[in-house]
Structures are given as C-alpha cells and as structure tokens.
Coordinates of C-alpha atoms and ligand atoms in Angstrom, one line a residue:
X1 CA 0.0 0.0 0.0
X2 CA 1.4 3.5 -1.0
X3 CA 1.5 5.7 1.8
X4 CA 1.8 9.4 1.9
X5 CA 5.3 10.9 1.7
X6 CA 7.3 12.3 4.6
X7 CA 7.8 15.7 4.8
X8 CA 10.8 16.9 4.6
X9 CA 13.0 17.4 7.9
X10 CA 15.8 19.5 6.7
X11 CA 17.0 21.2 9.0
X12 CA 18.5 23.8 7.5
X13 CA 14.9 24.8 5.8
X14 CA 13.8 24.9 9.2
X15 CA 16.5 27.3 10.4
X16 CA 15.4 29.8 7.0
X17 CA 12.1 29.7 8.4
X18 CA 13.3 31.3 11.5
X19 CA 15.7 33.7 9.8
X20 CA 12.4 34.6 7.5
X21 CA 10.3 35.4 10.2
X22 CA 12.7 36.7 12.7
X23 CA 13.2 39.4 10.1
X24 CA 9.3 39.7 9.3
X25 CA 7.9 39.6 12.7
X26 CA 10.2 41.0 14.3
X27 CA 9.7 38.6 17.4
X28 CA 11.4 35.1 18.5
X29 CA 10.1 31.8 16.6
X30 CA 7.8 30.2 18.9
X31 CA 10.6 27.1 20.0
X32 CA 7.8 24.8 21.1
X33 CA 6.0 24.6 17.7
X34 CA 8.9 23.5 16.0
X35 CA 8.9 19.5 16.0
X36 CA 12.5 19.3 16.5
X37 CA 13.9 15.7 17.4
X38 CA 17.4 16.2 19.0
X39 CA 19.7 12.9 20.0
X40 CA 22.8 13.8 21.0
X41 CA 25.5 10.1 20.8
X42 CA 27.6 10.5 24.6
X43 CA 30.9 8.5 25.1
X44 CA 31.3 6.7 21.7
X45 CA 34.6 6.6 19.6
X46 CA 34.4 8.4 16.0
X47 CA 35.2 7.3 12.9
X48 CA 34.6 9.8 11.0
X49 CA 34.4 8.4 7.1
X50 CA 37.6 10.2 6.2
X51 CA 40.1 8.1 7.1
X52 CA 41.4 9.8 10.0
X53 CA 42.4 8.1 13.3
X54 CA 39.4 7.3 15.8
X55 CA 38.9 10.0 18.3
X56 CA 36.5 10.1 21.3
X57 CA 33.3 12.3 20.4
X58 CA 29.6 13.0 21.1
X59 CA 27.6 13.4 17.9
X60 CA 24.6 15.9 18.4
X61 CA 22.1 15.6 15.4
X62 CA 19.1 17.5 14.8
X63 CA 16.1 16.0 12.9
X64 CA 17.9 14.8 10.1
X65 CA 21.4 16.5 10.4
X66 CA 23.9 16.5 12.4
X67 CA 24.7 19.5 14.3
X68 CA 28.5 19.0 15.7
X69 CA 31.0 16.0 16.4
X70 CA 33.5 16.9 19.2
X71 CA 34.4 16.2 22.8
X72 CA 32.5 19.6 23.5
X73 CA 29.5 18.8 22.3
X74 CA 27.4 17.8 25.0
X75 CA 23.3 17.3 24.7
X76 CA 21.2 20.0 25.4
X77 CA 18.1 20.0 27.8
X78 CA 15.7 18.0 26.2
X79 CA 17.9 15.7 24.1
X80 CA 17.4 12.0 23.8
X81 CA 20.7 10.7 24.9
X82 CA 22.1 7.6 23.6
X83 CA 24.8 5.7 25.5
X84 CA 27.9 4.6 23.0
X85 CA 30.4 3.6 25.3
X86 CA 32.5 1.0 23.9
X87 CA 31.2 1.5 20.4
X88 CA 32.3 3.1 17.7
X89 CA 30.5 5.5 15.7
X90 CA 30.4 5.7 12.1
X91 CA 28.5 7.0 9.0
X92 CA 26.5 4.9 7.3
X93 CA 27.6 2.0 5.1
X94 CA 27.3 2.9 1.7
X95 CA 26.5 -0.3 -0.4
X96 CA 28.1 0.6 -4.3
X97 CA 27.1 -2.6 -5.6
X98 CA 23.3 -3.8 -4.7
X99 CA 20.9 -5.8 -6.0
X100 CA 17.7 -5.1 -3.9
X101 CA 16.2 -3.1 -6.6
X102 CA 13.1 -5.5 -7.3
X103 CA 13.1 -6.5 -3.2
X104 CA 12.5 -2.7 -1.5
X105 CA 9.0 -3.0 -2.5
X106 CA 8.0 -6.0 -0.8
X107 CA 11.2 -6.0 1.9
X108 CA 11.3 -2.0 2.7
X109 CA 12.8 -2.7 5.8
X110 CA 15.4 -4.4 4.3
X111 CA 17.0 -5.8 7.7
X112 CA 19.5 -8.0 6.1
X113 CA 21.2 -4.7 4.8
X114 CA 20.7 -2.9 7.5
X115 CA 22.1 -5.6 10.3
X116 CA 25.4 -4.4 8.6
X117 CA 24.8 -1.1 8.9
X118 CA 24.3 -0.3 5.7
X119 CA 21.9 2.6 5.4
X120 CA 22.4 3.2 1.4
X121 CA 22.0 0.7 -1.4
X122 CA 23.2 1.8 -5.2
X123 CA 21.3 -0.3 -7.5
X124 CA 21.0 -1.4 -11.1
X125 CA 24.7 -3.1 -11.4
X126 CA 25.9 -5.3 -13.9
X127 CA 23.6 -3.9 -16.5
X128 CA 20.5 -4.2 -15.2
X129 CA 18.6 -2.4 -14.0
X130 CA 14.8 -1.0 -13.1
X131 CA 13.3 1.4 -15.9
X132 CA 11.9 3.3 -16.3
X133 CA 14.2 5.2 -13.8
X134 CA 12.1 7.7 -12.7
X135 CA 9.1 5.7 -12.4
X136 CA 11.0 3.6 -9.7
X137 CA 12.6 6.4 -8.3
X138 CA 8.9 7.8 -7.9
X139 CA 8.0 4.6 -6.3
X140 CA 10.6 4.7 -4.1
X141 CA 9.9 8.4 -2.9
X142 CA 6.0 7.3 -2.3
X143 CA 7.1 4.1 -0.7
X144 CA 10.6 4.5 1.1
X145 CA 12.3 2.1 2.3
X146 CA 14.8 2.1 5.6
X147 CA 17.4 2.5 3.3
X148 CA 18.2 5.5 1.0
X149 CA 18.6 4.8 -2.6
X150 CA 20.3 5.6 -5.8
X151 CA 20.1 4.1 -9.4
X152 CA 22.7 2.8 -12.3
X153 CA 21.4 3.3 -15.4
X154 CA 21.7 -1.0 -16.8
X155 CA 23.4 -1.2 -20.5
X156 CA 22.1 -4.4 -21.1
X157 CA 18.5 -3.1 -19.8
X158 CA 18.4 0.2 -22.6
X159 CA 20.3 -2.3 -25.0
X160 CA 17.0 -4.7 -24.6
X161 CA 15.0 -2.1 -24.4
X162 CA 16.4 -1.2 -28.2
X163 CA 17.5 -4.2 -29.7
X164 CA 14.7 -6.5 -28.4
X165 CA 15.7 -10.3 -29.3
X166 CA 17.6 -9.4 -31.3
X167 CA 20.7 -9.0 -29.7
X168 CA 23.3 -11.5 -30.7
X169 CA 25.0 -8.8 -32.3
X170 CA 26.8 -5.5 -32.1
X171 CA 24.4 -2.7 -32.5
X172 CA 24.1 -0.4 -35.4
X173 CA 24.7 3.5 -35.5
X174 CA 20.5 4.0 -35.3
X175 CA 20.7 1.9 -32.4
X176 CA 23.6 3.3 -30.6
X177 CA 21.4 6.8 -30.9
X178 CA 18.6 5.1 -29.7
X179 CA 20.4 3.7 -26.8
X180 CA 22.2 7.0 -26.1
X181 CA 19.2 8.5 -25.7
X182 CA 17.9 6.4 -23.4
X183 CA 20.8 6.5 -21.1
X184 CA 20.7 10.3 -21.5
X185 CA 17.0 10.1 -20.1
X186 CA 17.8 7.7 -17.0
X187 CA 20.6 9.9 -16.2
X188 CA 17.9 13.0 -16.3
X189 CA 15.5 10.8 -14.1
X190 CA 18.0 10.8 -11.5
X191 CA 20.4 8.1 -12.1
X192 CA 24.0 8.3 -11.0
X193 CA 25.6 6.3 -13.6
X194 CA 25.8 3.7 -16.2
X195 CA 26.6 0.1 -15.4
X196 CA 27.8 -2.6 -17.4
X197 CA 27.9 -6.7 -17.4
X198 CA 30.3 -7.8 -19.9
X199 CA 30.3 -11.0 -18.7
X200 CA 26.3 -11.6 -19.4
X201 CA 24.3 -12.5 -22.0
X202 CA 23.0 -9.4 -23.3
X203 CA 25.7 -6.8 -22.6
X204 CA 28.5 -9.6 -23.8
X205 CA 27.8 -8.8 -27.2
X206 CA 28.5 -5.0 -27.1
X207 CA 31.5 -3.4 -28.7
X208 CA 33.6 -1.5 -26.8
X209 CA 32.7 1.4 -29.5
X210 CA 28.9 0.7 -28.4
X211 CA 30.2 1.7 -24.6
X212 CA 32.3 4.2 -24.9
X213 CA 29.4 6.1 -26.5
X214 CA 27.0 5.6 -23.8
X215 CA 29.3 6.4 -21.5
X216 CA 29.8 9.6 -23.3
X217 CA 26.3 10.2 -22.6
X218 CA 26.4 9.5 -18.8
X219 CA 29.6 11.9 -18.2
X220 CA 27.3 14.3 -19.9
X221 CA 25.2 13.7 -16.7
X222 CA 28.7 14.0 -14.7
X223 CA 27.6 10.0 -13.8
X224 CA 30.1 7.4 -13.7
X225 CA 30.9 3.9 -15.4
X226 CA 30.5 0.9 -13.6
X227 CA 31.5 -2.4 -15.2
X228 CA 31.1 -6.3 -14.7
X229 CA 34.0 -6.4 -17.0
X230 CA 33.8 -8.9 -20.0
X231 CA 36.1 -11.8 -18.2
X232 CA 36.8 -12.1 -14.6
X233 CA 38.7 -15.7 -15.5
X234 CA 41.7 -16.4 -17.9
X235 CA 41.1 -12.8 -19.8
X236 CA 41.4 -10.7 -17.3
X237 CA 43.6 -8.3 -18.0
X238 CA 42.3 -7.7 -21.5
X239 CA 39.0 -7.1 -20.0
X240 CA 40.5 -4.5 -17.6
X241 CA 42.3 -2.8 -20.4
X242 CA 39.3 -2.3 -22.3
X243 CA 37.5 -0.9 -19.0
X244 CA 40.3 1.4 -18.5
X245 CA 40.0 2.6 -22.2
X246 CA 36.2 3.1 -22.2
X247 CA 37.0 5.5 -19.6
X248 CA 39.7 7.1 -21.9
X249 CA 38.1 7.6 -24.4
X250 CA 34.8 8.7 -22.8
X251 CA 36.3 10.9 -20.4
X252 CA 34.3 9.3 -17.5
X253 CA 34.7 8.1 -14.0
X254 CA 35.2 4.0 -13.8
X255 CA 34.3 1.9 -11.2
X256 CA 35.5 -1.7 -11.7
X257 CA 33.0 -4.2 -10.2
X258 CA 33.7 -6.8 -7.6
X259 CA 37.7 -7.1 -8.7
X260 CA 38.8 -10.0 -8.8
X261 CA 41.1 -12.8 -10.4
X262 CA 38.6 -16.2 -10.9
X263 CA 40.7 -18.5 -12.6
X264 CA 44.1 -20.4 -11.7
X265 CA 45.8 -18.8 -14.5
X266 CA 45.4 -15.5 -13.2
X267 CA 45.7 -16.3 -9.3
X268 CA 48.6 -14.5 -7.1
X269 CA 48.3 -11.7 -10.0
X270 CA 46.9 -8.5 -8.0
X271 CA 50.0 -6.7 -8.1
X272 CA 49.8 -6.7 -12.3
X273 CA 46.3 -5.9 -11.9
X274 CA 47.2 -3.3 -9.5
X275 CA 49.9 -1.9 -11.5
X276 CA 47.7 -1.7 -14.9
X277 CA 44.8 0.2 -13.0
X278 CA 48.3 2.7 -11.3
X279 CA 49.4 3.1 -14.4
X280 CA 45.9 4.6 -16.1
X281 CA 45.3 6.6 -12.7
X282 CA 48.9 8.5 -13.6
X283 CA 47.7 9.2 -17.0
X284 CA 44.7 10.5 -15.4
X285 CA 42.1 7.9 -15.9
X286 CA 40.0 8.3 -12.9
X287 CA 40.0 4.8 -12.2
X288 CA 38.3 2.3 -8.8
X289 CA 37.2 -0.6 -8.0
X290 CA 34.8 -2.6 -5.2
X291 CA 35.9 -5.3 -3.9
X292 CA 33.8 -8.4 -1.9
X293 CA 35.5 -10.2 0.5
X294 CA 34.7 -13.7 -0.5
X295 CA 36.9 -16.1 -2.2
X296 CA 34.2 -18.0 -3.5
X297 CA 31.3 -17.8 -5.6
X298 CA 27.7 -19.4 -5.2
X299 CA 25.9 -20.4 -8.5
X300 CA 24.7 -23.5 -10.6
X301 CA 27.4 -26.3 -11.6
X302 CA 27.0 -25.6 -15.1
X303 CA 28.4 -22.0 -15.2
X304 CA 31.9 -23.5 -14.1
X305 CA 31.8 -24.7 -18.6
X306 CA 32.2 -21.5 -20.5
X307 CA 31.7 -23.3 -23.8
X308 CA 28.3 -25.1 -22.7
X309 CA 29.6 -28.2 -23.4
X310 CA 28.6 -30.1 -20.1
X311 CA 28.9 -33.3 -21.3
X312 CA 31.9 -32.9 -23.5
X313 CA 34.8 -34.0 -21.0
X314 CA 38.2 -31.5 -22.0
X315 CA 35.7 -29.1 -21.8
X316 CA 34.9 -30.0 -18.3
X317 CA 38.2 -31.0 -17.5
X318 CA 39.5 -27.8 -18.6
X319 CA 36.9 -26.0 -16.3
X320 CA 37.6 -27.8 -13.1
X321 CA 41.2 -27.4 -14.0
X322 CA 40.6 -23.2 -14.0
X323 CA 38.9 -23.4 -10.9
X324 CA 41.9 -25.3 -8.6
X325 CA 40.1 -28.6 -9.3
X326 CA 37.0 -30.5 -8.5
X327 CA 38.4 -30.1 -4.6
X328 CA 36.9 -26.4 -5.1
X329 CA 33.7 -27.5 -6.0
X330 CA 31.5 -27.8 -3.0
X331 CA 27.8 -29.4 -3.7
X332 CA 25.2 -27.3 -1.8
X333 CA 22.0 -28.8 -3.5
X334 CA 21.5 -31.5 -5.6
X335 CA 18.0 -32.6 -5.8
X336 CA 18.6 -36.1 -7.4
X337 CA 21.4 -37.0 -4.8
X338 CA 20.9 -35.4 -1.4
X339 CA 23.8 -37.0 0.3
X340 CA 26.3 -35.5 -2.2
X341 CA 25.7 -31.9 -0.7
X342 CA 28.3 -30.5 1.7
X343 CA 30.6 -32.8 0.1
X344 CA 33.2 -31.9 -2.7
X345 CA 32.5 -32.7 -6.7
X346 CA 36.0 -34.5 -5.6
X347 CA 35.0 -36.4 -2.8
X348 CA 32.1 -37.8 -4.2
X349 CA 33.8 -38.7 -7.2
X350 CA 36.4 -40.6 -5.3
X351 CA 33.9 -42.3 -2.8
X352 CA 32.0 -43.2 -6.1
X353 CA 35.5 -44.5 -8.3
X354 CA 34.5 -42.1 -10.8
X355 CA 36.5 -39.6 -12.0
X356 CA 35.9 -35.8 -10.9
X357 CA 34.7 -35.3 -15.0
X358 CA 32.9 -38.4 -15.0
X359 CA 31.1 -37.2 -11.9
X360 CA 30.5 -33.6 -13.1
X361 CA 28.5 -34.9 -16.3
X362 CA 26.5 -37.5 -14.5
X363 CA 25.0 -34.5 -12.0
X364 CA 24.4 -32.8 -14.7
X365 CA 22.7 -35.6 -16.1
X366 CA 20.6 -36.2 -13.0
X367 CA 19.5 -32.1 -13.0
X368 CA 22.0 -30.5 -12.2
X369 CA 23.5 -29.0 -8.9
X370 CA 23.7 -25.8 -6.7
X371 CA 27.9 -24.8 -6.1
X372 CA 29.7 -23.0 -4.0
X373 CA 32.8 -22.6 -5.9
X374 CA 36.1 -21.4 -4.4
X375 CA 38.1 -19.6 -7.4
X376 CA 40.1 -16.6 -6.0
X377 CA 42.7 -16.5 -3.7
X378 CA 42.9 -14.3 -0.3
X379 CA 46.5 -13.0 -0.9
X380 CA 44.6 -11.4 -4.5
X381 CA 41.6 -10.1 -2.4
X382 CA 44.3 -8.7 0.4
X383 CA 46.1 -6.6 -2.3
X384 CA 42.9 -4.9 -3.7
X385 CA 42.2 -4.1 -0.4
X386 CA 45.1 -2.3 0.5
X387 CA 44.8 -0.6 -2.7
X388 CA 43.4 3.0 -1.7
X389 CA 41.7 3.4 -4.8
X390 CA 39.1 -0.1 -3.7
X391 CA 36.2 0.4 -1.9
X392 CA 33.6 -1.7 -0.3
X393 CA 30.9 -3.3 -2.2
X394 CA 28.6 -6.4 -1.6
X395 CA 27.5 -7.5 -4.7
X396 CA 24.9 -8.6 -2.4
X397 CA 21.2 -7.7 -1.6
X398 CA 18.2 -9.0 -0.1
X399 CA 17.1 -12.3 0.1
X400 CA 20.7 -13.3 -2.2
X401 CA 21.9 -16.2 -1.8
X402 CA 25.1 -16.2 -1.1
X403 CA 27.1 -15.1 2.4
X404 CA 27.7 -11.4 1.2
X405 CA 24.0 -10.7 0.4
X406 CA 24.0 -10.8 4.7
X407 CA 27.5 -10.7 6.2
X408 CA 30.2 -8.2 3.3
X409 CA 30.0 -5.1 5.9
X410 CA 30.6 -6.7 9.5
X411 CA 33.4 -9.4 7.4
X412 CA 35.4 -6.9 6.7
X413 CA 35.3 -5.2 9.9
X414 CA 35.7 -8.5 11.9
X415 CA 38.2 -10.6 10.1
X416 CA 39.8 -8.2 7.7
X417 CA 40.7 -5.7 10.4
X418 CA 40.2 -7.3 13.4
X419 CA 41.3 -10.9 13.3
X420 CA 43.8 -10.2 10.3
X421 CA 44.8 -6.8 10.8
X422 CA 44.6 -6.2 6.8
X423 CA 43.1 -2.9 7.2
X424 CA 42.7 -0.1 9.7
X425 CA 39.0 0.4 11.0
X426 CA 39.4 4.1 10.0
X427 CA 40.8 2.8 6.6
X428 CA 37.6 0.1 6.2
X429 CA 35.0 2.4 7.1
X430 CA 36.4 5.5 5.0
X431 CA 35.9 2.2 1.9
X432 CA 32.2 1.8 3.4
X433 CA 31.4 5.8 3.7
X434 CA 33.0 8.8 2.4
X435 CA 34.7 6.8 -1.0
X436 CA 31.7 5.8 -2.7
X437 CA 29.6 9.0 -1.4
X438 CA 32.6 10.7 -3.1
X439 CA 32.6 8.1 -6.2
X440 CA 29.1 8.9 -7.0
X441 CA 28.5 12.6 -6.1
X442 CA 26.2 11.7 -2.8
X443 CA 25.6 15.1 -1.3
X444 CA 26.4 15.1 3.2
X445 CA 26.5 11.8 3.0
X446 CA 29.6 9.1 4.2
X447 CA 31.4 11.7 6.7
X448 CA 30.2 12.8 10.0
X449 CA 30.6 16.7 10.4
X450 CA 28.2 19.1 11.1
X451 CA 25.6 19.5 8.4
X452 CA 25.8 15.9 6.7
X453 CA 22.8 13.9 6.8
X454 CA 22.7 11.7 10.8
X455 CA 23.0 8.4 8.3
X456 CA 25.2 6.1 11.3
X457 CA 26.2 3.2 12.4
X458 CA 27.0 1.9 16.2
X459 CA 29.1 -0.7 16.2
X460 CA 30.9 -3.0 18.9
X461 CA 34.6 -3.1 17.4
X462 CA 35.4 -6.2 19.3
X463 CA 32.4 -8.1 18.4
X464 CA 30.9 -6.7 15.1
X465 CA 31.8 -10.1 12.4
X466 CA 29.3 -11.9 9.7
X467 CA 27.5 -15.0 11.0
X468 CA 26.4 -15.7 7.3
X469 CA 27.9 -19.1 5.8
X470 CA 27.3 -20.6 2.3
X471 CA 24.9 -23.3 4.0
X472 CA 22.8 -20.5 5.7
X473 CA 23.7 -17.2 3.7
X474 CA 21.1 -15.4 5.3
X475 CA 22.4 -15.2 9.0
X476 CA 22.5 -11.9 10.3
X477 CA 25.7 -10.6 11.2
X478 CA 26.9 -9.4 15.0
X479 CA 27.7 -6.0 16.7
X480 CA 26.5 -3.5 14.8
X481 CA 24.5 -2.1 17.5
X482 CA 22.4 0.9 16.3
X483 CA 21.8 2.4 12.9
X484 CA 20.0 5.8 12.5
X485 CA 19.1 6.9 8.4
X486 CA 18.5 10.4 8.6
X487 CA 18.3 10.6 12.0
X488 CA 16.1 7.9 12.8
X489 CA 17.0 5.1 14.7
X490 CA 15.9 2.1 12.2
X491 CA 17.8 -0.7 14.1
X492 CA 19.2 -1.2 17.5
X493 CA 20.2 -4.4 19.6
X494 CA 20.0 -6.7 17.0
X495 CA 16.8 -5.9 15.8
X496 CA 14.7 -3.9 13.5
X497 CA 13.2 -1.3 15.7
X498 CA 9.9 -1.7 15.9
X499 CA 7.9 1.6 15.7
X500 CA 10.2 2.9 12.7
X501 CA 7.3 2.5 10.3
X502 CA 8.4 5.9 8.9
X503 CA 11.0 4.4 6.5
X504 CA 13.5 7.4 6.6
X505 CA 15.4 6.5 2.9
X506 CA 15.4 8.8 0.7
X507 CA 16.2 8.9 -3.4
X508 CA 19.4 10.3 -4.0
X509 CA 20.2 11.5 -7.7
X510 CA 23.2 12.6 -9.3
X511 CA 22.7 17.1 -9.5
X512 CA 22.7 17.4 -12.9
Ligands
ZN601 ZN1 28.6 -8.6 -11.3

C-alpha cells in the first residue's frame, strides 16, 4: 500500500524559516511549535568516514542532520541521549554494488542490509537495471524504504529495451542513438551512472565502441561507469584494459565491479592488476574498484563450462582445472542426490571410483546442482584491499543467496581488520562511507561533520563479524549495534526497531 510521503525534515529549511520570520515579525520563533527531534551520541569513539584516526566524540544531530561531532559537544536540555560507550561511531555504510532493486517493495525494511549497517543501497549493477528510472525512483519516494537509494542506469537493460531479441550482435549507428538517448534520459530521471555486465548475456555482445558512446552520454550527466568487466577468469587483463580505455576515451569516472582474479591462470596476479589500474590513474584515468571479501562464488554447476559443453569431458576437464580442481567445488543442492551436498564434486567422485569429470556430467545428467565454488585467492583479495583506490561493495542484496547478500559489511570489519589486521578500521569504514559518497557525487552523505545527513552506524569493534555461511547465507551478522538513516533510529540491539514505520530512505540522484 502506498502511503503518503514524509515531509521533509531539513534542518536547514527549518532554520530559514526562523531567519524569515525573525526578520518579518520581528519577534522570536515560537521554540515549542517546532517539532524538532534532537539525540545527542555521549561517550562513543568516531570514525569519522575520512580516514582519520578514531577519536573520542559526542555526535549531536538534529532532525535529520547533524549538528556537531567533538568532545564539546554535550546534549542539550531535552535531548534523547544515547549511550555509545565502547562503540564506535560511524556513517553509514554505503552499499556501491546492490541488488535489492526488485526486493525494497516487498522487503522496505530491508533488515538483512541494515544488520550491517548499511543505510544506502546503489542499484541497477551489472547492467541491469529497473526502468523506467524515474518511475522507480517515484516509487521509491511514495514508498521508502529504511534505506536511501540511488540508481545505475543497466546497458544491457536500454540495450534490450532497443534491440529486443535481437541482440546476438553488435548494434548499429541507429541503435547506438537510440540507446544513447535512453541513457541520457535515466541519467535526467535521476540516475547516478551507467553500469555494465560484460560477462552476461546481453551486454557480452556490445562493442567497446557501443560503450564508450553511452558512457559519453552519462559523463554528460557527470555520472560514472561501472563495469562487470567482459572476463573475470583467464582474460582478465584484457577485460580491464578495455575498461580502463572506455573511460579514456569517454572521459568518465570507472568503477570496476567486484575485482577480482577467478581462474588459476590468473591467481597470485593483483600486483599486475594493481599496477595496470596505477598506471591509467597516472595518466589520469579516474579509475576504482569494489571489492567483496569472498573467495568464493555461489551459482549452478554448469556456469563452471564456458563453452556449454557439459557433457563434452576437455571441456569440463579444462573448467575444473581453471577453478583449482573438482576439490573447489563444494555441492550445496543436488535434488537427485541429497547426500552429495556439503561434500566436494572430488570427494564424491572418489567415494564413487569415478572420476571428478565423470562425476561432473553424471550430475548434470541427473539435473543439475547448486555450487559454492572457491576460485580466487585471499593473498589477491588482500592486495585490492590495500589498494586506496578499492572500496567496499557487496555484490549482495536482499534475500541473495550467497554469504555477502548478509554478512560483506561486518566481514570486513571483523576478520579483515580485526582478526587479520589487513586494514585499519578508519581505513575500512572510510571504503564503506566517504569513498563511494565521493565516487558517485552523494551530497552530506559518508562523513560525519556538522551539516551531513545523521546516516550512522554503532558498532561493537570487538564483536561486530558476519555470521552468514554458504549453507545459511542469510544469518544476520553481529555488533552492529544501532543504525540511524536520517536521524532515525531504524535498528538497534540486533533488531529492526519496531515503531520505525516511517521508513527514513530517501532517493538520492546525481545534481545534474
Ligand atoms: Zn557482477
């Protein structure tokens, strides 16, 4: 059911209404008819989004803003005051890679985002995304969620939207325009970017020409690039190179999606990888990346065969081989066969006196299986995560099944930096916050100073660490005490809190 929107709580309108009649009536604002909220955070240790070493600091916020962050802040009379000794207090995890866009409607709430204190989701990755743009975005504003949201523009989605069925094939000039006018009107609806999937069935079979020119369209919009490059295996650094060049050439912003290195012919190679993106950043390519910290992916057994053939053994040989072997390959559902799951393709190939190929085309055979598949190596995820230039990103959402859609946020805070010391928490939460609020133009959001928007997280630095696994990827996480999205206190202790019907997320959009 839609319900009616909130008014708007900014403070600073407020405070213009005072100035305006202050100067017109010449007499003091009545205080008490202004339905000001004020919560000031005693006691808790800041992290402020930038980066800079953790201080102790109260946070006042007003309504939706907050007023000051300092040891002299203290809360006025009247104040709600809120307790943060032992936490730490951060802005708002900022999610650059989400795929919640069809979920918000049913799942507003969106508690498996916000248990990691994520209080904004970017949607529309990989290509697709929801469209019309401002028809969602107009959804979204009449039916908020508790998270606030922004919008990719999907290639593949305007290349559908052009091409039809008819997409096996690189597009022609009348296309292109067609397409480029499309992106140009999801960037006016509010969009902050265009997104790619390279790797997918659609957007695969785009040119790089065919990109560069939308991209064109969305740097018109001062949006940004953000590509699922074309191979994440065995190719790539060609498919980095060509991201790296659509930016070139289009003069735009790109944000490489969920780095990584998925194949065994590419493992241990982050520092070329590294040292390809370096080298484009020094010419002036604005060039980042996200990053998820899993080594493993979660899909169907027959994605590990490029080529399709799933019956054709050097072509499954060949794809076990790419993945570290069938010891990587960890059965998770297999209708036909339930005692194979939780048990490795190799395991049950050698319990069996089959071989691992053998094995994979008889499952296939008997329907087919659900995977986790372990393809990347940590000392590769490590290295783009020292990298300054790599954020943050889930590649998760709601209800998705796999460990990030419920545990990326609180993982990296618990294991990376505090179990494995790969990170400093200032360092991981400036990645969560103030780098993709900067990345994609997000107005007084991902810092806490005076004036940005009270988007924060409360968090238990010694306890806050995912409780998600790949047999129950939806497990909420631990320790991230309290979340407030413009102001309002939308989880605390675990939980949901339970009068927040209000839904505080808002739409963001690229200024234009
Ligand atoms: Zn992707």
């Amino acid at each position: 059911m839609a319900r009616p929107p909130r008014p708007s709580t900014d403070f600073s309108a407020v405070l213009a209404a005072f100035a305006f009649f202050g100067l017109f009536l010449a007499a003091p604002a009545p205080r008490a008819q202004v339905n000001t909220a004020a919560i000031t955070i005693v006691g808790g240790e800041l992290a402020d989004g930038t980066g800079a070493a953790v201080r102790r600091a109260n946070v006042r916020i007003v309504n939706d803003r907050i007023v000051g962050a300092g040891r002299d802040v203290k809360p006025l009379a009247g104040d709600t005051v809120v307790d943060a000794t032992g936490l730490v207090v951060a802005p708002g995890f900022i999610d650059i890679h989400n795929h919640s866009a069809n979920e918000l409607a049913s799942e507003p709430a969106a508690s498996s985002q916000v248990a990691q204190g994520i209080t904004t989701v970017v949607l529309g990755p990989d290509g697709g995304s929801p469209w019309p743009i401002g028809e969602y975005l107009d959804e979204r504003r009449r039916s908020p969620a508790s998270v606030n949201v922004a919008v990719m523009v999907g290639h593949a989605t305007v290349r559908r939207l052009v091409m039809r069925d008819d997409y096996k094939r690189t597009a022609t000039d009348a296309e292109l325009a067609r397409m480029t006018a499309l992106v140009e009107q999801g960037m006016r609806d509010g969009a902050v970017g265009l997104s790619s999937g390279l790797e997918y069935e659609v957007g695969g079979y785009a040119d790089t020409r065919e990109l560069v020119e939308l991209g064109k369209a969305a740097a018109r919009f001062h949006g940004v690039y953000m590509s699922h490059i074309r191979d994440e295996a065995d190719k790539s650094f060609e498919a980095l190179r060509e991201a790296i060049a659509i930016g070139e050439q289009a003069r735009i912003p790109v944000q490489i999606s969920h780095i990584k290195l998925g194949t065994v012919g590419v493992w241990h190679k982050a520092a070329d990888a590294i040292a390809l993106i370096e080298n484009a950043r020094k010419r002036g390519v604005d060039v980042t990346a996200d990053c998820y910290p899993y080594n493993a992916w979660s899909s169907t057994i027959t994605v590990l065969v490029p080529d399709k053939r799933y019956d054709h053994p050097p072509s499954v040989e060949k794809a076990l081989a790419d993945v570290g072997g069938a010891g990587n390959v960890l059965i998770v559902r297999h209708a036909a066969h339930p005692d194979y799951e939780f048990k490795t393709l190799d395991a049950v190939a050698r319990s069996r006196g089959v071989t691992p190929v053998e094995q994979f085309i008889q499952i296939v055979k008997d329907g087919g299986a659900g995977v986790v598949c372990t393809s990347m190596v940590d000392a590769d995820i490590q290295a783009f995560y020292r990298q300054p230039w790599v954020m943050v990103g889930s590649d998760g959402g709601i209800g998705v099944r796999h460990p990030r859609g419920a545990g990326t946020f609180p993982k990296v805070l618990g294991r990376y930096v505090r179990e494995l010391h790969w990170l400093t928490l200032p360092e991981a939460i400036r990645k969560m916050t103030s780098m993709p609020a900067e990345r994609l133009q997000l107005r007084d959001r991902g810092r806490v100073a005076a004036g940005a928007i009270a988007d924060l997280v409360l968090l238990n630095p010694s306890a806050v660490v995912d409780r998600s696994t790949f047999s129950d990827p939806t497990a909420l996480p631990v320790g991230i005490e309290k979340v407030f999205v413009a102001g309002e206190l939308v989880w605390d202790s675990g939980k949901p809190v339970a009068s927040s019907q209000k839904r505080p997320g808002r739409v963001m959009a690229t200024p234009n």
